[in-house]
PDB file of C-alpha atoms and ligand atoms in Angstrom:
ATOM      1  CA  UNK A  21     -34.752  -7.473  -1.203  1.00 85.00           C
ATOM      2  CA  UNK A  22     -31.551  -9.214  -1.195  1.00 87.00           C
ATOM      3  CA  UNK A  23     -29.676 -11.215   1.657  1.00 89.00           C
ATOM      4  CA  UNK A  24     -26.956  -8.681   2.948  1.00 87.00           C
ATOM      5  CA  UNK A  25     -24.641 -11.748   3.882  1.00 88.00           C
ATOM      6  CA  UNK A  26     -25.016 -14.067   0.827  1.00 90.00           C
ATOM      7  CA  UNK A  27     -26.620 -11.851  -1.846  1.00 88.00           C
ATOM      8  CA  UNK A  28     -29.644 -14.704  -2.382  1.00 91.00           C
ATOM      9  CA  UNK A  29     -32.373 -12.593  -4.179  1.00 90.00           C
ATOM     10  CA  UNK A  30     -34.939 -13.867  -2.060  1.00 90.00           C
ATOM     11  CA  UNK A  31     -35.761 -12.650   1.681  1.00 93.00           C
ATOM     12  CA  UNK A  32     -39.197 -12.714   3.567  1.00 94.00           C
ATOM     13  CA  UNK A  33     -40.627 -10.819   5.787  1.00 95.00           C
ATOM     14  CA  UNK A  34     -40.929 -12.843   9.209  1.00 95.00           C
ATOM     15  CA  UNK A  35     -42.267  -9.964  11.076  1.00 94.00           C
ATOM     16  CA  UNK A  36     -43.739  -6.438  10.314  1.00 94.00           C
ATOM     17  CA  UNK A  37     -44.251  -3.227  13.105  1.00 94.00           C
ATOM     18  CA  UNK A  38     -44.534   0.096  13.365  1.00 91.00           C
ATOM     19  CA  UNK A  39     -42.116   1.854  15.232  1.00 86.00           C
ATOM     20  CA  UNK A  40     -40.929   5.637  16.334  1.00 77.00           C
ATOM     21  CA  UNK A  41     -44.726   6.230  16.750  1.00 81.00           C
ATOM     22  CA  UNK A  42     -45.886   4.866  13.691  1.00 82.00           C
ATOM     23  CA  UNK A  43     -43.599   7.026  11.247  1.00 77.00           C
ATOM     24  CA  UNK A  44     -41.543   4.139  10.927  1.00 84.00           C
ATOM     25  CA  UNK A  45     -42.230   0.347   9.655  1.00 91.00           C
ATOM     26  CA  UNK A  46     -39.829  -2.592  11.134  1.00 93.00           C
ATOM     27  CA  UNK A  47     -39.179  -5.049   9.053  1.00 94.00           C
ATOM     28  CA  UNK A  48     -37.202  -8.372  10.293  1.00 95.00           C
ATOM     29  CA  UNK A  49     -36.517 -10.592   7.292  1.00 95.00           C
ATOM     30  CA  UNK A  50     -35.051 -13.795   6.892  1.00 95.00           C
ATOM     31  CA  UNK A  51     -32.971 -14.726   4.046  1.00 94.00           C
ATOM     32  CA  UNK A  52     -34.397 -18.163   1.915  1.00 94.00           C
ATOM     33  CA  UNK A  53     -30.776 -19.632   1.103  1.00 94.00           C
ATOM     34  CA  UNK A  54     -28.782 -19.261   4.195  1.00 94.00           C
ATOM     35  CA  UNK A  55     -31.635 -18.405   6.906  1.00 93.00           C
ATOM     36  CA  UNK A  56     -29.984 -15.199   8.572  1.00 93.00           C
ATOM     37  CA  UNK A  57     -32.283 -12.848   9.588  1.00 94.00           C
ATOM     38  CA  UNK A  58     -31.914  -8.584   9.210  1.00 92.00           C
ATOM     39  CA  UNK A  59     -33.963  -5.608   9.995  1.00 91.00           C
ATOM     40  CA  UNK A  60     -35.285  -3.024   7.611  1.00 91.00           C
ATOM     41  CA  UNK A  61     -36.826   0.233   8.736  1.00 87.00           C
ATOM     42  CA  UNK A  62     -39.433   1.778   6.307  1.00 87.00           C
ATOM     43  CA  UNK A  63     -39.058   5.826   6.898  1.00 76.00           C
ATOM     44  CA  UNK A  64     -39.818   8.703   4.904  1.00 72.00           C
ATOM     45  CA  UNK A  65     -36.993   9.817   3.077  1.00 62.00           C
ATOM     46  CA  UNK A  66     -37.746  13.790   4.762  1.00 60.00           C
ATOM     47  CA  UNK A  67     -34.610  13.500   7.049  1.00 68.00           C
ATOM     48  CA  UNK A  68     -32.086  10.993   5.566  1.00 77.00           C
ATOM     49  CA  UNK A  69     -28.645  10.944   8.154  1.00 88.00           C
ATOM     50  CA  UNK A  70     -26.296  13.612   7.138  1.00 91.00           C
ATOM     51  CA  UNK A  71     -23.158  13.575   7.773  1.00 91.00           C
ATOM     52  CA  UNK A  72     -21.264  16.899   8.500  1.00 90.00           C
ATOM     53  CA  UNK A  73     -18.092  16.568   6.948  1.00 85.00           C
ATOM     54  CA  UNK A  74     -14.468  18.619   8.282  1.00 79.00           C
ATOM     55  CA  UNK A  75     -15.046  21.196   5.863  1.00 84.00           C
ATOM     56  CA  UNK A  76     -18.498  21.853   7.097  1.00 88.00           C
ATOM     57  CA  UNK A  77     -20.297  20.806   4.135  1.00 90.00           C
ATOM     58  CA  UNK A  78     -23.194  18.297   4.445  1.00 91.00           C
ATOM     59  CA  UNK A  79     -23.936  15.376   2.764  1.00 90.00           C
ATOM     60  CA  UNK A  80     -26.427  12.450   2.796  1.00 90.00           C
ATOM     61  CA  UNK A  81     -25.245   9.466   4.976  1.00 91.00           C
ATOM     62  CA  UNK A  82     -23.619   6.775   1.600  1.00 89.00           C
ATOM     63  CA  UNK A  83     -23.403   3.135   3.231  1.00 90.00           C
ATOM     64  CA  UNK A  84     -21.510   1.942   0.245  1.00 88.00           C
ATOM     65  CA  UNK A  85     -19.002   4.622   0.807  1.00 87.00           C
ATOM     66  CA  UNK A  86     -18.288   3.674   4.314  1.00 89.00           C
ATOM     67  CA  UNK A  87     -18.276  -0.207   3.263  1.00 90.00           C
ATOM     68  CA  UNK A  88     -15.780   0.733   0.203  1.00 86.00           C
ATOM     69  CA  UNK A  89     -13.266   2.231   2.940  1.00 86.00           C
ATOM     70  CA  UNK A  90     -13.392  -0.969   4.840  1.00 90.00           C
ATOM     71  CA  UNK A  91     -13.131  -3.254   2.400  1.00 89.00           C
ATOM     72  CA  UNK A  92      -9.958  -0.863   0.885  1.00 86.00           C
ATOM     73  CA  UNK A  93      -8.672  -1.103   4.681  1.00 87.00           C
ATOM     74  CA  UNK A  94      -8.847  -4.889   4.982  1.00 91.00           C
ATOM     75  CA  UNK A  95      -7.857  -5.996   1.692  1.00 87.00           C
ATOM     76  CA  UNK A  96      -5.463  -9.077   1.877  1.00 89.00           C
ATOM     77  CA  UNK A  97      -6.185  -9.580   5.316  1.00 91.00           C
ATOM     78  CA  UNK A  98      -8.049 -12.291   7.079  1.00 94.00           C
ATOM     79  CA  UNK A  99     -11.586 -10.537   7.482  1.00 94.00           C
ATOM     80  CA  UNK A 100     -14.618 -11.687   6.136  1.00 93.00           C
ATOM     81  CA  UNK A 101     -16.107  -9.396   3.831  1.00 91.00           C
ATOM     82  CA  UNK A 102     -19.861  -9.900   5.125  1.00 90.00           C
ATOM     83  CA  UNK A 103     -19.187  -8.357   8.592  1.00 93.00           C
ATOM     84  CA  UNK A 104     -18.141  -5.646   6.760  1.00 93.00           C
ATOM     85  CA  UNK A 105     -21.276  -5.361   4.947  1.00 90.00           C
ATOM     86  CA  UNK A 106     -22.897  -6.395   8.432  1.00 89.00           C
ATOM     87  CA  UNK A 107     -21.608  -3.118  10.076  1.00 93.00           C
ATOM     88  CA  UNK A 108     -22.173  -0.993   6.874  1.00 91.00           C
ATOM     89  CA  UNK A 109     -25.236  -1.529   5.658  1.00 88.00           C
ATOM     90  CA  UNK A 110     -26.256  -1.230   9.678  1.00 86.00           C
ATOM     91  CA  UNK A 111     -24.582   1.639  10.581  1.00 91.00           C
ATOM     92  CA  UNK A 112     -27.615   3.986  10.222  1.00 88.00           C
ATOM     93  CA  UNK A 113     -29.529   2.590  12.237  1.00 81.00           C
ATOM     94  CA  UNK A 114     -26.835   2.880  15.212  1.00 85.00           C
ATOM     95  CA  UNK A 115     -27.174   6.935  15.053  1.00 88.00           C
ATOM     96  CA  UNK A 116     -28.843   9.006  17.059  1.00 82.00           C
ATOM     97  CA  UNK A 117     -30.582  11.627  15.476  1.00 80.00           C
ATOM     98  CA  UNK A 118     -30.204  13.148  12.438  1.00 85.00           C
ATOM     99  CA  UNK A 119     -27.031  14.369  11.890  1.00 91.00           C
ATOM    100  CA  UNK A 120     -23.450  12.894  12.300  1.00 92.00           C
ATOM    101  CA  UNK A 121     -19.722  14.215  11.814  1.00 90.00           C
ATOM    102  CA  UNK A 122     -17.552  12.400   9.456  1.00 85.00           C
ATOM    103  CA  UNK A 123     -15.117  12.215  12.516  1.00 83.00           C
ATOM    104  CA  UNK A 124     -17.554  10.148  14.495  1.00 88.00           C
ATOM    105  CA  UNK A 125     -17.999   8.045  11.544  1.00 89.00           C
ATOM    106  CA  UNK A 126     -14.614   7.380  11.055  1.00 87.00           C
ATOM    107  CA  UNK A 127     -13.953   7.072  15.229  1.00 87.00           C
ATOM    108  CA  UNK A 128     -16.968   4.405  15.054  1.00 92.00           C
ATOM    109  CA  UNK A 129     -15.328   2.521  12.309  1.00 91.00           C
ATOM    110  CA  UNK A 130     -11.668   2.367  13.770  1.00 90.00           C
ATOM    111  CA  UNK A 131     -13.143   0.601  17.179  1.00 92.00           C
ATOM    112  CA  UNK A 132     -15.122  -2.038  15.013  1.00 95.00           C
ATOM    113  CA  UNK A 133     -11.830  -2.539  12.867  1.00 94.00           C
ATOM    114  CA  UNK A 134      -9.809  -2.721  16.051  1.00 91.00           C
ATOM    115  CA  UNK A 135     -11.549  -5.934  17.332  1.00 93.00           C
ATOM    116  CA  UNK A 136     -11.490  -7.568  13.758  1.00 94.00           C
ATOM    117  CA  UNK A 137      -8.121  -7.123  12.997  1.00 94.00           C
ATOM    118  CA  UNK A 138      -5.172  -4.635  13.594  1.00 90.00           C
ATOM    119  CA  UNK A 139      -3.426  -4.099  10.520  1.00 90.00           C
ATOM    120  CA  UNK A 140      -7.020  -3.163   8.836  1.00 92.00           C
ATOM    121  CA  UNK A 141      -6.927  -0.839  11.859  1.00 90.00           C
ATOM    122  CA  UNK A 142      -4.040   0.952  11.139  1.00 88.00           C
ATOM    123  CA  UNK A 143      -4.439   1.118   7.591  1.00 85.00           C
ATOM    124  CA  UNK A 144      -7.703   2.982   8.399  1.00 87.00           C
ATOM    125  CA  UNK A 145      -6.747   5.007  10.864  1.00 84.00           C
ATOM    126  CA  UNK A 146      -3.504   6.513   8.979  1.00 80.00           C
ATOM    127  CA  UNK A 147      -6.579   7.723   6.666  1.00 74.00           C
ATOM    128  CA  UNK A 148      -9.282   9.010   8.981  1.00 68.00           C
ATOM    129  CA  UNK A 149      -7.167  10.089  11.380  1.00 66.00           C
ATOM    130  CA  UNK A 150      -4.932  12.090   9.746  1.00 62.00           C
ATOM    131  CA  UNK A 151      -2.244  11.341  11.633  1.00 55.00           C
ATOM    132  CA  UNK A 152      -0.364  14.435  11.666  1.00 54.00           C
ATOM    133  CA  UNK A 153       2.968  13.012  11.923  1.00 56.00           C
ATOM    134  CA  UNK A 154       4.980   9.656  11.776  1.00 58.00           C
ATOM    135  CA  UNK A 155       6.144   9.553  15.154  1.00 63.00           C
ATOM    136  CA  UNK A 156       2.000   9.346  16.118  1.00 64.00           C
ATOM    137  CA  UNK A 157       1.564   6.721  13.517  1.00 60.00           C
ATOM    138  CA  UNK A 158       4.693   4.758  15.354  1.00 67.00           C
ATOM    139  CA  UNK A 159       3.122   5.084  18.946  1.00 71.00           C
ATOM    140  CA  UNK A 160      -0.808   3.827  17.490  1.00 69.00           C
ATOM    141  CA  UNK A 161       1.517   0.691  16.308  1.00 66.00           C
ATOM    142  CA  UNK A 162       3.193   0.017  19.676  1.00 71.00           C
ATOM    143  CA  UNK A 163       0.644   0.645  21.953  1.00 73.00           C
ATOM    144  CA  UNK A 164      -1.363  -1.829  19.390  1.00 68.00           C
ATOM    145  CA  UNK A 165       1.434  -4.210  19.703  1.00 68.00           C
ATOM    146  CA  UNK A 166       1.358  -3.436  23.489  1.00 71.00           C
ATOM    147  CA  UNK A 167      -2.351  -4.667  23.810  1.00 63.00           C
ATOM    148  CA  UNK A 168      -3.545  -1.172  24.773  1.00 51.00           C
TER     149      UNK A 168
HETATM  150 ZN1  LIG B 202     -28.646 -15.183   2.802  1.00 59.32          ZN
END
């Protein structure tokens, strides 16, 4: 498997357990090149996250859908692109059970773009927020600018 923060092709597995009652394998590896370390879980693909979108539909939980919206968010801005990835490609394995709005996504994704940097913030909020009118848009600005 590949390193999530440099893309090295190699990774090995530094330790192996089962978890959730054995229907689950923990993986942690450790990348070759730049020695960071992740966690894979091993599950049967039965129950894969889905995420219950505004219109009600359902669809399978995409990490590289939700990494594609921050990346779009925090183009030209000072951010590096593997904490992105970081929170992304880790997102799944933040969620309770086995079902999640597209709302909470989005909610999830604002407060770990609000630490990392504002503008990125605002840019994705305007989108997953909906913001229903400019005036709201103005006040998420100040009370940013604020330090709220
Ligand atoms: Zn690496």
């Amino acid at each position: 498997m590949k390193c999530p923060y440099c893309g090295a092709a190699d990774t090995r597995v530094v330790d192996s357990r089962p978890v959730d009652g054995g229907l689950a394998i923990r993986r942690r590896r450790e990348c070759v090149q730049c020695g960071r370390r992740f966690t894979t879980y091993e599950r049967p693909q039965l129950e894969p996250l889905m995420v219950k979108k505004r219109s009600g539909k359902r669809e399978a939980f995409d990490p590289d859908k939700l990494l594609r919206g921050l990346l779009l968010a925090c183009e030209k801005r000072p951010v590096d692109p593997e904490r992105l990835k970081r929170f992304a490609y880790t997102f799944e394995d933040q969620v309770e059970g086995p079902e999640i709005s597209s709302e909470e996504i989005g909610r999830r994704a604002m407060a770990f773009l609000k630490e990392l940097d504002p503008v990125a913030y605002i840019r994705f909020a305007s989108v997953y927020r909906e913001f229903d009118s400019v005036e709201r848009f103005i006040e998420e600005i100040k009370a940013l600018e604020e330090g709220e």
